[in-house]
PDB file of C-alpha atoms in Angstrom:
ATOM      1  CA  MET L  23      75.099 -46.205 227.337  1.00  0.00           C
ATOM      2  CA  LYS L  24      73.742 -49.319 228.785  1.00  0.00           C
ATOM      3  CA  THR L  25      76.281 -49.048 231.512  1.00  0.00           C
ATOM      4  CA  ARG L  26      75.572 -45.798 232.690  1.00  0.00           C
ATOM      5  CA  LEU L  27      72.234 -46.985 233.125  1.00  0.00           C
ATOM      6  CA  ALA L  28      72.437 -50.547 234.228  1.00  0.00           C
ATOM      7  CA  LEU L  29      75.005 -49.212 237.473  1.00  0.00           C
ATOM      8  CA  PRO L  30      71.939 -46.757 239.136  1.00  0.00           C
ATOM      9  CA  LEU L  31      69.944 -49.874 238.500  1.00  0.00           C
ATOM     10  CA  LEU L  32      71.740 -52.324 240.171  1.00  0.00           C
ATOM     11  CA  LEU L  33      72.513 -49.981 243.068  1.00  0.00           C
ATOM     12  CA  ALA L  34      68.793 -48.839 243.042  1.00  0.00           C
ATOM     13  CA  GLY L  35      67.583 -52.600 243.439  1.00  0.00           C
ATOM     14  CA  LEU L  36      70.317 -52.981 246.722  1.00  0.00           C
ATOM     15  CA  VAL L  37      68.915 -50.149 248.647  1.00  0.00           C
ATOM     16  CA  ILE L  38      65.343 -51.303 248.278  1.00  0.00           C
ATOM     17  CA  GLY L  39      66.508 -54.442 249.632  1.00  0.00           C
ATOM     18  CA  LEU L  40      68.296 -53.522 252.262  1.00  0.00           C
ATOM     19  CA  GLN L  41      64.978 -51.260 253.181  1.00  0.00           C
ATOM     20  CA  ALA L  42      63.022 -54.257 253.303  1.00  0.00           C
ATOM     21  CA  HIS L  43      64.860 -56.218 255.558  1.00  0.00           C
ATOM     22  CA  HIS L  44      64.185 -54.805 258.900  1.00  0.00           C
ATOM     23  CA  SER L  45      66.036 -55.489 262.740  1.00  0.00           C
ATOM     24  CA  PHE L  46      63.505 -57.162 265.847  1.00  0.00           C
ATOM     25  CA  SER L  47      63.780 -53.747 267.722  1.00  0.00           C
ATOM     26  CA  ALA L  48      62.419 -51.462 264.829  1.00  0.00           C
ATOM     27  CA  GLU L  49      59.273 -53.718 264.341  1.00  0.00           C
ATOM     28  CA  PHE L  50      58.567 -55.815 267.652  1.00  0.00           C
ATOM     29  CA  ASP L  51      58.471 -54.780 271.329  1.00  0.00           C
ATOM     30  CA  SER L  52      60.460 -57.506 273.869  1.00  0.00           C
ATOM     31  CA  THR L  53      58.477 -55.426 276.886  1.00  0.00           C
ATOM     32  CA  LYS L  54      55.343 -56.695 275.493  1.00  0.00           C
ATOM     33  CA  PRO L  55      55.322 -60.710 275.144  1.00  0.00           C
ATOM     34  CA  VAL L  56      52.673 -62.204 272.963  1.00  0.00           C
ATOM     35  CA  LYS L  57      51.482 -66.004 273.740  1.00  0.00           C
ATOM     36  CA  VAL L  58      48.296 -67.118 272.108  1.00  0.00           C
ATOM     37  CA  GLN L  59      46.462 -70.204 270.835  1.00  0.00           C
ATOM     38  CA  GLY L  60      44.864 -70.710 267.685  1.00  0.00           C
ATOM     39  CA  THR L  61      44.237 -72.453 264.526  1.00  0.00           C
ATOM     40  CA  VAL L  62      46.861 -71.309 261.391  1.00  0.00           C
ATOM     41  CA  THR L  63      44.960 -70.276 258.273  1.00  0.00           C
ATOM     42  CA  LYS L  64      47.524 -68.627 255.933  1.00  0.00           C
ATOM     43  CA  VAL L  65      51.435 -69.519 255.598  1.00  0.00           C
ATOM     44  CA  GLU L  66      53.684 -67.248 253.139  1.00  0.00           C
ATOM     45  CA  TRP L  67      56.869 -69.246 252.682  1.00  0.00           C
ATOM     46  CA  GLN L  68      58.953 -66.666 251.017  1.00  0.00           C
ATOM     47  CA  ASN L  69      62.070 -63.977 251.933  1.00  0.00           C
ATOM     48  CA  PRO L  70      63.371 -62.233 253.303  1.00  0.00           C
ATOM     49  CA  HIS L  71      60.699 -63.657 256.587  1.00  0.00           C
ATOM     50  CA  ILE L  72      58.055 -66.136 256.695  1.00  0.00           C
ATOM     51  CA  TRP L  73      54.643 -64.840 257.719  1.00  0.00           C
ATOM     52  CA  PHE L  74      51.911 -67.112 259.411  1.00  0.00           C
ATOM     53  CA  TYR L  75      48.637 -66.141 260.691  1.00  0.00           C
ATOM     54  CA  VAL L  76      46.570 -67.661 263.212  1.00  0.00           C
ATOM     55  CA  ASP L  77      42.998 -67.309 264.014  1.00  0.00           C
ATOM     56  CA  VAL L  78      42.374 -67.040 267.845  1.00  0.00           C
ATOM     57  CA  LYS L  79      39.583 -67.525 270.070  1.00  0.00           C
ATOM     58  CA  ASN L  80      38.893 -64.464 272.631  1.00  0.00           C
ATOM     59  CA  ALA L  81      37.089 -65.170 275.803  1.00  0.00           C
ATOM     60  CA  ASP L  82      33.735 -63.485 274.776  1.00  0.00           C
ATOM     61  CA  GLY L  83      33.638 -65.968 271.647  1.00  0.00           C
ATOM     62  CA  THR L  84      34.898 -63.317 269.068  1.00  0.00           C
ATOM     63  CA  VAL L  85      38.114 -64.701 266.923  1.00  0.00           C
ATOM     64  CA  THR L  86      41.071 -62.495 265.964  1.00  0.00           C
ATOM     65  CA  ASN L  87      43.634 -62.577 263.141  1.00  0.00           C
ATOM     66  CA  TRP L  88      47.325 -62.670 264.651  1.00  0.00           C
ATOM     67  CA  GLY L  89      50.120 -62.371 261.742  1.00  0.00           C
ATOM     68  CA  PHE L  90      53.735 -64.042 262.990  1.00  0.00           C
ATOM     69  CA  SER L  91      57.043 -62.554 261.476  1.00  0.00           C
ATOM     70  CA  GLY L  92      59.345 -65.561 261.388  1.00  0.00           C
ATOM     71  CA  GLY L  93      62.648 -66.036 260.238  1.00  0.00           C
ATOM     72  CA  ALA L  94      64.220 -66.076 256.540  1.00  0.00           C
ATOM     73  CA  PRO L  95      62.852 -69.519 254.956  1.00  0.00           C
ATOM     74  CA  GLY L  96      66.440 -70.867 254.165  1.00  0.00           C
ATOM     75  CA  GLN L  97      67.840 -69.855 257.781  1.00  0.00           C
ATOM     76  CA  LEU L  98      64.255 -72.202 259.290  1.00  0.00           C
ATOM     77  CA  MET L  99      64.983 -75.137 256.778  1.00  0.00           C
ATOM     78  CA  ARG L 100      68.585 -75.229 257.851  1.00  0.00           C
ATOM     79  CA  ARG L 101      67.203 -75.670 261.584  1.00  0.00           C
ATOM     80  CA  GLY L 102      65.235 -78.497 260.064  1.00  0.00           C
ATOM     81  CA  VAL L 103      61.963 -76.160 260.033  1.00  0.00           C
ATOM     82  CA  MET L 104      60.414 -76.830 256.471  1.00  0.00           C
ATOM     83  CA  ARG L 105      57.395 -75.372 254.382  1.00  0.00           C
ATOM     84  CA  SER L 106      55.583 -78.360 256.070  1.00  0.00           C
ATOM     85  CA  SER L 107      56.350 -77.908 259.727  1.00  0.00           C
ATOM     86  CA  ILE L 108      53.132 -74.920 260.057  1.00  0.00           C
ATOM     87  CA  GLN L 109      50.361 -75.853 257.842  1.00  0.00           C
ATOM     88  CA  PRO L 110      46.631 -74.280 257.969  1.00  0.00           C
ATOM     89  CA  GLY L 111      44.418 -75.831 259.961  1.00  0.00           C
ATOM     90  CA  MET L 112      47.158 -77.259 262.942  1.00  0.00           C
ATOM     91  CA  VAL L 113      46.449 -75.908 266.459  1.00  0.00           C
ATOM     92  CA  ILE L 114      49.197 -74.385 267.326  1.00  0.00           C
ATOM     93  CA  THR L 115      50.620 -71.736 270.622  1.00  0.00           C
ATOM     94  CA  VAL L 116      52.468 -69.358 269.545  1.00  0.00           C
ATOM     95  CA  GLU L 117      55.444 -66.933 271.693  1.00  0.00           C
ATOM     96  CA  GLY L 118      56.714 -64.036 270.628  1.00  0.00           C
ATOM     97  CA  SER L 119      56.500 -60.192 270.912  1.00  0.00           C
ATOM     98  CA  ARG L 120      54.345 -57.693 269.979  1.00  0.00           C
ATOM     99  CA  SER L 121      54.317 -55.209 266.936  1.00  0.00           C
ATOM    100  CA  LYS L 122      55.279 -51.761 268.137  1.00  0.00           C
ATOM    101  CA  ASP L 123      52.495 -50.417 266.496  1.00  0.00           C
ATOM    102  CA  GLY L 124      49.957 -52.190 268.437  1.00  0.00           C
ATOM    103  CA  SER L 125      48.121 -54.574 265.922  1.00  0.00           C
ATOM    104  CA  ASN L 126      47.630 -58.071 265.677  1.00  0.00           C
ATOM    105  CA  ASN L 127      51.007 -58.829 264.989  1.00  0.00           C
ATOM    106  CA  ALA L 128      54.131 -59.926 266.468  1.00  0.00           C
ATOM    107  CA  ASN L 129      57.576 -61.675 266.100  1.00  0.00           C
ATOM    108  CA  GLY L 130      56.567 -65.463 266.395  1.00  0.00           C
ATOM    109  CA  ALA L 131      59.914 -66.632 268.187  1.00  0.00           C
ATOM    110  CA  ARG L 132      58.602 -70.083 269.238  1.00  0.00           C
ATOM    111  CA  VAL L 133      55.866 -72.247 268.368  1.00  0.00           C
ATOM    112  CA  THR L 134      54.464 -75.367 269.973  1.00  0.00           C
ATOM    113  CA  PHE L 135      52.195 -77.970 268.911  1.00  0.00           C
ATOM    114  CA  PRO L 136      50.288 -79.985 270.592  1.00  0.00           C
ATOM    115  CA  ASP L 137      52.173 -83.078 271.329  1.00  0.00           C
ATOM    116  CA  GLY L 138      54.265 -81.114 272.837  1.00  0.00           C
ATOM    117  CA  ARG L 139      57.265 -80.609 269.788  1.00  0.00           C
ATOM    118  CA  MET L 140      58.427 -77.161 269.571  1.00  0.00           C
ATOM    119  CA  VAL L 141      59.846 -75.280 266.705  1.00  0.00           C
ATOM    120  CA  PHE L 142      61.874 -71.522 266.762  1.00  0.00           C
ATOM    121  CA  THR L 143      60.862 -69.537 264.068  1.00  0.00           C
ATOM    122  CA  ALA L 144      62.154 -66.699 264.628  1.00  0.00           C
ATOM    123  CA  GLY L 145      65.774 -65.797 262.686  1.00  0.00           C
ATOM    124  CA  ALA L 146      68.667 -65.165 265.020  1.00  0.00           C
ATOM    125  CA  GLU L 147      68.550 -61.436 263.748  1.00  0.00           C
ATOM    126  CA  ASP L 148      64.758 -61.643 265.162  1.00  0.00           C
ATOM    127  CA  ARG L 149      65.139 -62.371 268.635  1.00  0.00           C
ATOM    128  CA  PRO L 150      64.822 -60.333 271.217  1.00  0.00           C
ATOM    129  CA  PRO L 151      68.634 -59.473 272.576  1.00  0.00           C
ATOM    130  CA  ASP L 152      68.109 -61.155 275.838  1.00  0.00           C
ATOM    131  CA  ASP L 153      67.066 -64.094 273.894  1.00  0.00           C
ATOM    132  CA  ASN L 154      69.942 -64.388 271.524  1.00  0.00           C
ATOM    133  CA  LYS L 155      71.818 -66.600 274.696  1.00  0.00           C
ATOM    134  CA  LYS L 156      69.603 -69.531 273.789  1.00  0.00           C
TER     135      LYS L 156
END
């Protein structure tokens, strides 16, 4: 009886996990590049993708909060991007591709710090097809 119940639950968990992951082209539009500079307000370092949020000051003085999706934590750490690399309060420039739904969300492919250092925060599978050659 326990075996009959365990297998369907295991399969359901696998399906949910696969649905939670997305491809770049499913969520982001490579024809709509984004480049913003602002202050990091929040970092969510968890699977399947990190998210970090940046307050961007607009020309009219208002502030817009942007959310950027990055790669998986393990993948980023293997590249030398650690949890402490991007922290609330830091001023950064982020380049990526805007979300297809037009919201203030984007794929955060490249982060540049004021001293000129750059880190690539997108997962290899989450870069536009023409950017995978880099």
